[in-house]
Amino acid sequence: MPVPEYDLVVIGAGVVGSALAREFTLRGRSVALVDARSDVGDATSKANTAILHTGFDATPGTTESRLVARGYRLLSDYAAKAGIPVEPLGALLVAWDDEQLAALPGLAEKAAANGYHETRLLDPAELARREPHLGPGALGALEVPGESIICPWTTTLAFATEAVRHGAELLLGHTVTGAEPGAGHTVLHTDRGPVRARSVVNAAGLGSDHVHAMFGHESFTITPRRGQLIVFDKLARSLVNHILLPVPTKMGKGVLVSPTVYGNVMLGPTAEDLTDRSATESTEDGLAMLREKGNRIVPALLREEVTTIYAGLRAATEFGDYQISFHPDQRYVCVGGIRSTGLTSSLAIAEYVGAELAGWPGEAMPGPRADVVPPQMPYLGQVDVRPAEDAELIAKDRAYGEIVCFCERVSRGEIRDALHSEIAPSTVEGLRRRTRAGMGRCQGFYCGAVVSRMVDEGADAPVKAEAVK
């Protein structure tokens, strides 16, 4: 069998890899997007804290600070066009002691050094007025009005869908096991056969250092940093008006309390450096620490019901910046060490890498097409009208009025559409990220069997009458 050959192979179908594949297809290149998982965004990207960052607190002068600031503008514009849920709530960095209070003006100066000038100091009285359920003892806050919440699942899926729509081949379930860089092309070995390309971009997230080593480079090591989170029921949503952040430390942004675009409230994450790259379980100690922190930030939150808990792994390295490097002699690019800000910076990373590759000898890659309309994604947010609430839409197609998941108001029509989409889910978990089915208070107790049957038997599988009102 002939080995398939592409202009570019992108390893890793997370949010950054999908943005890269989109960038190259819009530049007219033949692209393969390769991932070991069975779905796009199925590793680090699915467990992001879901914040669209302004980049106000990045270290000035770093690659990360530049790309987060640029990515904030690019993704804000893209989300509006693609129907990705975004809510511009703003963030408050709350000071709980004199040392933290004294640090706030410096954080405002840091934001200004990053080009963000909209921060403002709040005194205790205004802070209490803005967040009446905040715990006692807060001394003040720094307001960052541009910080927003966003849907990370729809973002990744939109990028990958647009890439596939413009010709990219999505090779899921392909684990890269080796690389043979050559003068004119590289052969990537996978557990499902070789893939050949003129250039390779490594966006393998937690495995990016391993792929880097396949090309003979050992300039960084990934240390998985686990973040555990608790998601509270929608009834808790009225307790929180902003993204509530602690004063950041060198370990990251700390434990936050934030609404989600799905109407819940999130508490977390932890920050635990591990060696196991698959340790996504929650722990008793981690959850206890989160509850202790949350009880100080918004005490009433701890009296609300918990919808779910989950954990994700960030691709931390020994360095304080992204590990993006270009190796034109091997026609290889490494996009490693992309931490939680990668969701925000994804389009800027793709733009940056695309521009650099266009300057390589013999590449002559054109700029991305400007006439392309992003795919219109299913709306998963809580603020705008969902299909099950749209009388006009239901009048045209009654499937949108047939509720399958009552907690999240997901209709049979939405599940059908997801199963017929260009990148259809192959698992119930994948369908959850496309529709929110099974993600509500009952966690699939009532709709799980119906949803599983629709995934197994196809979009047109019959739905039991007792599950549909």
PDB file of N, CA and C in Angstrom, residues 11-103:
ATOM      1  N   ILE A  11       0.976  16.882  14.649  1.00  0.00           N
ATOM      2  CA  ILE A  11       0.796  15.832  15.659  1.00  0.00           C
ATOM      3  C   ILE A  11       0.102  16.450  16.870  1.00  0.00           C
ATOM      4  N   GLY A  12      -1.084  15.947  17.167  1.00  0.00           N
ATOM      5  CA  GLY A  12      -1.832  16.457  18.317  1.00  0.00           C
ATOM      6  C   GLY A  12      -3.061  17.227  17.886  1.00  0.00           C
ATOM      7  N   ALA A  13      -4.250  16.658  18.165  1.00  0.00           N
ATOM      8  CA  ALA A  13      -5.504  17.298  17.757  1.00  0.00           C
ATOM      9  C   ALA A  13      -6.200  17.956  18.938  1.00  0.00           C
ATOM     10  N   GLY A  14      -5.396  18.604  19.800  1.00  0.00           N
ATOM     11  CA  GLY A  14      -5.966  19.458  20.831  1.00  0.00           C
ATOM     12  C   GLY A  14      -6.288  20.815  20.240  1.00  0.00           C
ATOM     13  N   VAL A  15      -6.522  21.789  21.110  1.00  0.00           N
ATOM     14  CA  VAL A  15      -6.940  23.097  20.598  1.00  0.00           C
ATOM     15  C   VAL A  15      -5.825  23.759  19.793  1.00  0.00           C
ATOM     16  N   VAL A  16      -4.566  23.580  20.212  1.00  0.00           N
ATOM     17  CA  VAL A  16      -3.465  24.198  19.470  1.00  0.00           C
ATOM     18  C   VAL A  16      -3.219  23.461  18.150  1.00  0.00           C
ATOM     19  N   GLY A  17      -3.156  22.133  18.193  1.00  0.00           N
ATOM     20  CA  GLY A  17      -2.947  21.374  16.970  1.00  0.00           C
ATOM     21  C   GLY A  17      -4.054  21.594  15.955  1.00  0.00           C
ATOM     22  N   SER A  18      -5.289  21.673  16.432  1.00  0.00           N
ATOM     23  CA  SER A  18      -6.410  21.905  15.517  1.00  0.00           C
ATOM     24  C   SER A  18      -6.328  23.297  14.904  1.00  0.00           C
ATOM     25  N   ALA A  19      -5.903  24.285  15.709  1.00  0.00           N
ATOM     26  CA  ALA A  19      -5.727  25.641  15.164  1.00  0.00           C
ATOM     27  C   ALA A  19      -4.618  25.660  14.115  1.00  0.00           C
ATOM     28  N   LEU A  20      -3.565  24.888  14.351  1.00  0.00           N
ATOM     29  CA  LEU A  20      -2.476  24.810  13.371  1.00  0.00           C
ATOM     30  C   LEU A  20      -2.959  24.156  12.069  1.00  0.00           C
ATOM     31  N   ALA A  21      -3.700  23.068  12.198  1.00  0.00           N
ATOM     32  CA  ALA A  21      -4.214  22.407  10.987  1.00  0.00           C
ATOM     33  C   ALA A  21      -5.125  23.352  10.211  1.00  0.00           C
ATOM     34  N   ARG A  22      -5.952  24.105  10.921  1.00  0.00           N
ATOM     35  CA  ARG A  22      -6.814  25.093  10.258  1.00  0.00           C
ATOM     36  C   ARG A  22      -5.963  26.128   9.517  1.00  0.00           C
ATOM     37  N   GLU A  23      -4.936  26.639  10.175  1.00  0.00           N
ATOM     38  CA  GLU A  23      -4.087  27.670   9.578  1.00  0.00           C
ATOM     39  C   GLU A  23      -3.477  27.170   8.259  1.00  0.00           C
ATOM     40  N   PHE A  24      -2.952  25.943   8.275  1.00  0.00           N
ATOM     41  CA  PHE A  24      -2.248  25.449   7.092  1.00  0.00           C
ATOM     42  C   PHE A  24      -3.217  25.099   5.952  1.00  0.00           C
ATOM     43  N   THR A  25      -4.384  24.598   6.296  1.00  0.00           N
ATOM     44  CA  THR A  25      -5.340  24.316   5.213  1.00  0.00           C
ATOM     45  C   THR A  25      -5.820  25.605   4.575  1.00  0.00           C
ATOM     46  N   LEU A  26      -5.983  26.664   5.397  1.00  0.00           N
ATOM     47  CA  LEU A  26      -6.399  27.954   4.834  1.00  0.00           C
ATOM     48  C   LEU A  26      -5.275  28.588   4.027  1.00  0.00           C
ATOM     49  N   ARG A  27      -4.062  28.081   4.184  1.00  0.00           N
ATOM     50  CA  ARG A  27      -2.940  28.529   3.350  1.00  0.00           C
ATOM     51  C   ARG A  27      -2.772  27.627   2.128  1.00  0.00           C
ATOM     52  N   GLY A  28      -3.715  26.723   1.939  1.00  0.00           N
ATOM     53  CA  GLY A  28      -3.705  25.907   0.733  1.00  0.00           C
ATOM     54  C   GLY A  28      -2.845  24.671   0.786  1.00  0.00           C
ATOM     55  N   ARG A  29      -2.425  24.260   1.975  1.00  0.00           N
ATOM     56  CA  ARG A  29      -1.555  23.105   2.092  1.00  0.00           C
ATOM     57  C   ARG A  29      -2.358  21.826   2.362  1.00  0.00           C
ATOM     58  N   SER A  30      -1.825  20.690   1.883  1.00  0.00           N
ATOM     59  CA  SER A  30      -2.420  19.408   2.251  1.00  0.00           C
ATOM     60  C   SER A  30      -1.911  19.044   3.644  1.00  0.00           C
ATOM     61  N   VAL A  31      -2.847  18.706   4.520  1.00  0.00           N
ATOM     62  CA  VAL A  31      -2.519  18.551   5.942  1.00  0.00           C
ATOM     63  C   VAL A  31      -3.125  17.258   6.471  1.00  0.00           C
ATOM     64  N   ALA A  32      -2.352  16.573   7.322  1.00  0.00           N
ATOM     65  CA  ALA A  32      -2.897  15.480   8.131  1.00  0.00           C
ATOM     66  C   ALA A  32      -2.796  15.895   9.586  1.00  0.00           C
ATOM     67  N   LEU A  33      -3.907  15.735  10.316  1.00  0.00           N
ATOM     68  CA  LEU A  33      -3.947  16.030  11.750  1.00  0.00           C
ATOM     69  C   LEU A  33      -4.011  14.689  12.469  1.00  0.00           C
ATOM     70  N   VAL A  34      -2.946  14.353  13.179  1.00  0.00           N
ATOM     71  CA  VAL A  34      -2.772  13.012  13.751  1.00  0.00           C
ATOM     72  C   VAL A  34      -2.918  13.066  15.269  1.00  0.00           C
ATOM     73  N   ASP A  35      -3.637  12.117  15.829  1.00  0.00           N
ATOM     74  CA  ASP A  35      -3.760  12.062  17.286  1.00  0.00           C
ATOM     75  C   ASP A  35      -3.963  10.618  17.722  1.00  0.00           C
ATOM     76  N   ALA A  36      -3.414  10.281  18.885  1.00  0.00           N
ATOM     77  CA  ALA A  36      -3.560   8.923  19.419  1.00  0.00           C
ATOM     78  C   ALA A  36      -4.961   8.656  19.941  1.00  0.00           C
ATOM     79  N   ARG A  37      -5.686   9.715  20.303  1.00  0.00           N
ATOM     80  CA  ARG A  37      -7.015   9.558  20.884  1.00  0.00           C
ATOM     81  C   ARG A  37      -8.060   9.324  19.799  1.00  0.00           C
ATOM     82  N   SER A  38      -9.283   9.017  20.253  1.00  0.00           N
ATOM     83  CA  SER A  38     -10.357   8.732  19.302  1.00  0.00           C
ATOM     84  C   SER A  38     -11.191   9.961  18.969  1.00  0.00           C
ATOM     85  N   ASP A  39     -10.800  11.123  19.509  1.00  0.00           N
ATOM     86  CA  ASP A  39     -11.577  12.335  19.258  1.00  0.00           C
ATOM     87  C   ASP A  39     -10.643  13.539  19.342  1.00  0.00           C
ATOM     88  N   VAL A  40     -11.062  14.642  18.764  1.00  0.00           N
ATOM     89  CA  VAL A  40     -10.289  15.877  18.890  1.00  0.00           C
ATOM     90  C   VAL A  40     -10.492  16.439  20.297  1.00  0.00           C
ATOM     91  N   GLY A  41      -9.485  17.132  20.804  1.00  0.00           N
ATOM     92  CA  GLY A  41      -9.596  17.765  22.107  1.00  0.00           C
ATOM     93  C   GLY A  41      -9.867  16.807  23.240  1.00  0.00           C
ATOM     94  N   ASP A  42      -9.374  15.585  23.147  1.00  0.00           N
ATOM     95  CA  ASP A  42      -9.738  14.543  24.104  1.00  0.00           C
ATOM     96  C   ASP A  42      -8.734  14.402  25.244  1.00  0.00           C
ATOM     97  N   ALA A  43      -7.682  15.221  25.254  1.00  0.00           N
ATOM     98  CA  ALA A  43      -6.694  15.118  26.332  1.00  0.00           C
ATOM     99  C   ALA A  43      -6.699  16.408  27.153  1.00  0.00           C
ATOM    100  N   THR A  44      -5.615  17.162  27.122  1.00  0.00           N
ATOM    101  CA  THR A  44      -5.513  18.375  27.935  1.00  0.00           C
ATOM    102  C   THR A  44      -6.615  19.381  27.617  1.00  0.00           C
ATOM    103  N   SER A  45      -6.953  19.508  26.355  1.00  0.00           N
ATOM    104  CA  SER A  45      -7.888  20.567  25.943  1.00  0.00           C
ATOM    105  C   SER A  45      -9.293  20.402  26.517  1.00  0.00           C
ATOM    106  N   LYS A  46      -9.702  19.180  26.828  1.00  0.00           N
ATOM    107  CA  LYS A  46     -11.072  18.981  27.297  1.00  0.00           C
ATOM    108  C   LYS A  46     -11.237  19.364  28.765  1.00  0.00           C
ATOM    109  N   ALA A  47     -10.125  19.511  29.501  1.00  0.00           N
ATOM    110  CA  ALA A  47     -10.199  19.795  30.933  1.00  0.00           C
ATOM    111  C   ALA A  47      -9.628  21.167  31.257  1.00  0.00           C
ATOM    112  N   ASN A  48      -9.706  22.074  30.329  1.00  0.00           N
ATOM    113  CA  ASN A  48      -9.222  23.435  30.527  1.00  0.00           C
ATOM    114  C   ASN A  48     -10.126  24.178  31.492  1.00  0.00           C
ATOM    115  N   THR A  49      -9.589  25.208  32.155  1.00  0.00           N
ATOM    116  CA  THR A  49     -10.420  26.009  33.058  1.00  0.00           C
ATOM    117  C   THR A  49     -11.340  26.968  32.307  1.00  0.00           C
ATOM    118  N   ALA A  50     -11.255  26.971  30.997  1.00  0.00           N
ATOM    119  CA  ALA A  50     -12.255  27.627  30.145  1.00  0.00           C
ATOM    120  C   ALA A  50     -12.325  29.133  30.330  1.00  0.00           C
ATOM    121  N   ILE A  51     -11.161  29.764  30.452  1.00  0.00           N
ATOM    122  CA  ILE A  51     -11.109  31.223  30.563  1.00  0.00           C
ATOM    123  C   ILE A  51     -10.403  31.792  29.340  1.00  0.00           C
ATOM    124  N   LEU A  52     -11.011  32.818  28.769  1.00  0.00           N
ATOM    125  CA  LEU A  52     -10.399  33.562  27.671  1.00  0.00           C
ATOM    126  C   LEU A  52      -9.596  34.699  28.304  1.00  0.00           C
ATOM    127  N   HIS A  53      -8.275  34.520  28.324  1.00  0.00           N
ATOM    128  CA  HIS A  53      -7.396  35.412  29.074  1.00  0.00           C
ATOM    129  C   HIS A  53      -6.994  36.643  28.249  1.00  0.00           C
ATOM    130  N   THR A  54      -6.897  37.777  28.946  1.00  0.00           N
ATOM    131  CA  THR A  54      -6.347  38.968  28.304  1.00  0.00           C
ATOM    132  C   THR A  54      -4.826  38.907  28.234  1.00  0.00           C
ATOM    133  N   GLY A  55      -4.225  38.070  29.085  1.00  0.00           N
ATOM    134  CA  GLY A  55      -2.765  38.023  29.169  1.00  0.00           C
ATOM    135  C   GLY A  55      -2.204  39.075  30.112  1.00  0.00           C
ATOM    136  N   PHE A  56      -3.049  39.655  30.972  1.00  0.00           N
ATOM    137  CA  PHE A  56      -2.613  40.744  31.846  1.00  0.00           C
ATOM    138  C   PHE A  56      -1.509  40.326  32.812  1.00  0.00           C
ATOM    139  N   ASP A  57      -1.499  39.044  33.220  1.00  0.00           N
ATOM    140  CA  ASP A  57      -0.543  38.617  34.241  1.00  0.00           C
ATOM    141  C   ASP A  57       0.586  37.759  33.694  1.00  0.00           C
ATOM    142  N   ALA A  58       0.728  37.682  32.388  1.00  0.00           N
ATOM    143  CA  ALA A  58       1.864  36.939  31.813  1.00  0.00           C
ATOM    144  C   ALA A  58       3.164  37.695  32.081  1.00  0.00           C
ATOM    145  N   THR A  59       4.264  36.985  32.026  1.00  0.00           N
ATOM    146  CA  THR A  59       5.554  37.642  32.211  1.00  0.00           C
ATOM    147  C   THR A  59       5.879  38.476  30.979  1.00  0.00           C
ATOM    148  N   PRO A  60       6.001  39.812  31.145  1.00  0.00           N
ATOM    149  CA  PRO A  60       6.237  40.665  29.965  1.00  0.00           C
ATOM    150  C   PRO A  60       7.486  40.244  29.195  1.00  0.00           C
ATOM    151  N   GLY A  61       7.393  40.312  27.893  1.00  0.00           N
ATOM    152  CA  GLY A  61       8.536  39.999  27.046  1.00  0.00           C
ATOM    153  C   GLY A  61       8.627  38.544  26.633  1.00  0.00           C
ATOM    154  N   THR A  62       7.802  37.679  27.208  1.00  0.00           N
ATOM    155  CA  THR A  62       7.853  36.267  26.843  1.00  0.00           C
ATOM    156  C   THR A  62       7.037  36.005  25.577  1.00  0.00           C
ATOM    157  N   THR A  63       7.317  34.865  24.978  1.00  0.00           N
ATOM    158  CA  THR A  63       6.502  34.436  23.831  1.00  0.00           C
ATOM    159  C   THR A  63       5.057  34.259  24.256  1.00  0.00           C
ATOM    160  N   GLU A  64       4.862  33.709  25.457  1.00  0.00           N
ATOM    161  CA  GLU A  64       3.501  33.490  25.944  1.00  0.00           C
ATOM    162  C   GLU A  64       2.737  34.810  26.068  1.00  0.00           C
ATOM    163  N   SER A  65       3.368  35.833  26.631  1.00  0.00           N
ATOM    164  CA  SER A  65       2.664  37.104  26.820  1.00  0.00           C
ATOM    165  C   SER A  65       2.238  37.692  25.478  1.00  0.00           C
ATOM    166  N   ARG A  66       3.123  37.603  24.509  1.00  0.00           N
ATOM    167  CA  ARG A  66       2.803  38.154  23.178  1.00  0.00           C
ATOM    168  C   ARG A  66       1.668  37.368  22.515  1.00  0.00           C
ATOM    169  N   LEU A  67       1.734  36.041  22.590  1.00  0.00           N
ATOM    170  CA  LEU A  67       0.745  35.234  21.870  1.00  0.00           C
ATOM    171  C   LEU A  67      -0.605  35.188  22.587  1.00  0.00           C
ATOM    172  N   VAL A  68      -0.602  35.261  23.914  1.00  0.00           N
ATOM    173  CA  VAL A  68      -1.889  35.299  24.620  1.00  0.00           C
ATOM    174  C   VAL A  68      -2.626  36.599  24.301  1.00  0.00           C
ATOM    175  N   ALA A  69      -1.896  37.715  24.329  1.00  0.00           N
ATOM    176  CA  ALA A  69      -2.542  38.998  24.026  1.00  0.00           C
ATOM    177  C   ALA A  69      -3.097  39.008  22.596  1.00  0.00           C
ATOM    178  N   ARG A  70      -2.320  38.525  21.656  1.00  0.00           N
ATOM    179  CA  ARG A  70      -2.773  38.460  20.259  1.00  0.00           C
ATOM    180  C   ARG A  70      -3.906  37.438  20.112  1.00  0.00           C
ATOM    181  N   GLY A  71      -3.752  36.287  20.788  1.00  0.00           N
ATOM    182  CA  GLY A  71      -4.771  35.247  20.693  1.00  0.00           C
ATOM    183  C   GLY A  71      -6.095  35.673  21.279  1.00  0.00           C
ATOM    184  N   TYR A  72      -6.059  36.492  22.318  1.00  0.00           N
ATOM    185  CA  TYR A  72      -7.298  37.003  22.934  1.00  0.00           C
ATOM    186  C   TYR A  72      -8.138  37.739  21.890  1.00  0.00           C
ATOM    187  N   ARG A  73      -7.488  38.582  21.122  1.00  0.00           N
ATOM    188  CA  ARG A  73      -8.222  39.347  20.097  1.00  0.00           C
ATOM    189  C   ARG A  73      -8.692  38.424  18.974  1.00  0.00           C
ATOM    190  N   LEU A  74      -7.813  37.523  18.528  1.00  0.00           N
ATOM    191  CA  LEU A  74      -8.185  36.629  17.426  1.00  0.00           C
ATOM    192  C   LEU A  74      -9.337  35.704  17.810  1.00  0.00           C
ATOM    193  N   LEU A  75      -9.248  35.100  19.012  1.00  0.00           N
ATOM    194  CA  LEU A  75     -10.280  34.147  19.403  1.00  0.00           C
ATOM    195  C   LEU A  75     -11.595  34.850  19.743  1.00  0.00           C
ATOM    196  N   SER A  76     -11.531  36.045  20.307  1.00  0.00           N
ATOM    197  CA  SER A  76     -12.767  36.795  20.573  1.00  0.00           C
ATOM    198  C   SER A  76     -13.528  37.032  19.274  1.00  0.00           C
ATOM    199  N   ASP A  77     -12.806  37.430  18.250  1.00  0.00           N
ATOM    200  CA  ASP A  77     -13.439  37.692  16.955  1.00  0.00           C
ATOM    201  C   ASP A  77     -13.956  36.398  16.330  1.00  0.00           C
ATOM    202  N   TYR A  78     -13.140  35.338  16.389  1.00  0.00           N
ATOM    203  CA  TYR A  78     -13.528  34.049  15.789  1.00  0.00           C
ATOM    204  C   TYR A  78     -14.755  33.470  16.491  1.00  0.00           C
ATOM    205  N   ALA A  79     -14.780  33.547  17.813  1.00  0.00           N
ATOM    206  CA  ALA A  79     -15.893  32.981  18.577  1.00  0.00           C
ATOM    207  C   ALA A  79     -17.206  33.652  18.212  1.00  0.00           C
ATOM    208  N   ALA A  80     -17.164  34.956  18.023  1.00  0.00           N
ATOM    209  CA  ALA A  80     -18.390  35.675  17.657  1.00  0.00           C
ATOM    210  C   ALA A  80     -18.919  35.203  16.307  1.00  0.00           C
ATOM    211  N   LYS A  81     -18.017  34.887  15.383  1.00  0.00           N
ATOM    212  CA  LYS A  81     -18.425  34.446  14.047  1.00  0.00           C
ATOM    213  C   LYS A  81     -18.867  32.981  14.029  1.00  0.00           C
ATOM    214  N   ALA A  82     -18.246  32.154  14.859  1.00  0.00           N
ATOM    215  CA  ALA A  82     -18.512  30.713  14.819  1.00  0.00           C
ATOM    216  C   ALA A  82     -19.599  30.266  15.795  1.00  0.00           C
ATOM    217  N   GLY A  83     -20.078  31.187  16.625  1.00  0.00           N
ATOM    218  CA  GLY A  83     -21.118  30.803  17.579  1.00  0.00           C
ATOM    219  C   GLY A  83     -20.576  30.100  18.813  1.00  0.00           C
ATOM    220  N   ILE A  84     -19.311  30.325  19.124  1.00  0.00           N
ATOM    221  CA  ILE A  84     -18.717  29.740  20.331  1.00  0.00           C
ATOM    222  C   ILE A  84     -19.153  30.574  21.534  1.00  0.00           C
ATOM    223  N   PRO A  85     -19.723  29.951  22.571  1.00  0.00           N
ATOM    224  CA  PRO A  85     -20.190  30.732  23.718  1.00  0.00           C
ATOM    225  C   PRO A  85     -19.049  31.450  24.441  1.00  0.00           C
ATOM    226  N   VAL A  86     -19.216  32.749  24.640  1.00  0.00           N
ATOM    227  CA  VAL A  86     -18.282  33.578  25.398  1.00  0.00           C
ATOM    228  C   VAL A  86     -19.098  34.524  26.270  1.00  0.00           C
ATOM    229  N   GLU A  87     -18.722  34.660  27.520  1.00  0.00           N
ATOM    230  CA  GLU A  87     -19.362  35.647  28.406  1.00  0.00           C
ATOM    231  C   GLU A  87     -18.273  36.537  29.012  1.00  0.00           C
ATOM    232  N   PRO A  88     -18.293  37.820  28.697  1.00  0.00           N
ATOM    233  CA  PRO A  88     -17.265  38.752  29.216  1.00  0.00           C
ATOM    234  C   PRO A  88     -17.593  39.229  30.623  1.00  0.00           C
ATOM    235  N   LEU A  89     -17.387  38.371  31.600  1.00  0.00           N
ATOM    236  CA  LEU A  89     -17.764  38.690  32.984  1.00  0.00           C
ATOM    237  C   LEU A  89     -16.774  39.613  33.670  1.00  0.00           C
ATOM    238  N   GLY A  90     -15.503  39.562  33.249  1.00  0.00           N
ATOM    239  CA  GLY A  90     -14.453  40.266  33.971  1.00  0.00           C
ATOM    240  C   GLY A  90     -13.981  39.444  35.159  1.00  0.00           C
ATOM    241  N   ALA A  91     -12.761  39.729  35.593  1.00  0.00           N
ATOM    242  CA  ALA A  91     -12.178  39.012  36.727  1.00  0.00           C
ATOM    243  C   ALA A  91     -11.840  39.978  37.843  1.00  0.00           C
ATOM    244  N   LEU A  92     -11.889  39.465  39.070  1.00  0.00           N
ATOM    245  CA  LEU A  92     -11.457  40.222  40.243  1.00  0.00           C
ATOM    246  C   LEU A  92     -10.369  39.419  40.947  1.00  0.00           C
ATOM    247  N   LEU A  93      -9.173  40.001  41.078  1.00  0.00           N
ATOM    248  CA  LEU A  93      -8.102  39.376  41.857  1.00  0.00           C
ATOM    249  C   LEU A  93      -8.271  39.849  43.292  1.00  0.00           C
ATOM    250  N   VAL A  94      -8.692  38.976  44.158  1.00  0.00           N
ATOM    251  CA  VAL A  94      -9.082  39.353  45.516  1.00  0.00           C
ATOM    252  C   VAL A  94      -7.894  39.223  46.461  1.00  0.00           C
ATOM    253  N   ALA A  95      -7.634  40.290  47.220  1.00  0.00           N
ATOM    254  CA  ALA A  95      -6.554  40.274  48.224  1.00  0.00           C
ATOM    255  C   ALA A  95      -7.154  39.944  49.588  1.00  0.00           C
ATOM    256  N   TRP A  96      -6.556  38.932  50.237  1.00  0.00           N
ATOM    257  CA  TRP A  96      -7.075  38.478  51.531  1.00  0.00           C
ATOM    258  C   TRP A  96      -6.163  38.858  52.683  1.00  0.00           C
ATOM    259  N   ASP A  97      -4.995  39.432  52.394  1.00  0.00           N
ATOM    260  CA  ASP A  97      -4.121  39.904  53.479  1.00  0.00           C
ATOM    261  C   ASP A  97      -3.352  41.120  52.971  1.00  0.00           C
ATOM    262  N   ASP A  98      -2.597  41.755  53.885  1.00  0.00           N
ATOM    263  CA  ASP A  98      -1.900  43.000  53.534  1.00  0.00           C
ATOM    264  C   ASP A  98      -0.856  42.780  52.434  1.00  0.00           C
ATOM    265  N   GLU A  99      -0.190  41.637  52.470  1.00  0.00           N
ATOM    266  CA  GLU A  99       0.834  41.370  51.456  1.00  0.00           C
ATOM    267  C   GLU A  99       0.205  41.272  50.059  1.00  0.00           C
ATOM    268  N   GLN A 100      -0.919  40.573  49.968  1.00  0.00           N
ATOM    269  CA  GLN A 100      -1.606  40.469  48.676  1.00  0.00           C
ATOM    270  C   GLN A 100      -2.148  41.829  48.233  1.00  0.00           C
ATOM    271  N   LEU A 101      -2.653  42.607  49.188  1.00  0.00           N
ATOM    272  CA  LEU A 101      -3.178  43.928  48.849  1.00  0.00           C
ATOM    273  C   LEU A 101      -2.064  44.821  48.287  1.00  0.00           C
ATOM    274  N   ALA A 102      -0.885  44.715  48.901  1.00  0.00           N
ATOM    275  CA  ALA A 102       0.243  45.529  48.445  1.00  0.00           C
ATOM    276  C   ALA A 102       0.728  45.111  47.060  1.00  0.00           C
ATOM    277  N   ALA A 103       0.422  43.856  46.678  1.00  0.00           N
ATOM    278  CA  ALA A 103       0.879  43.361  45.373  1.00  0.00           C
ATOM    279  C   ALA A 103      -0.018  43.817  44.220  1.00  0.00           C
TER     280      ALA A 103
END
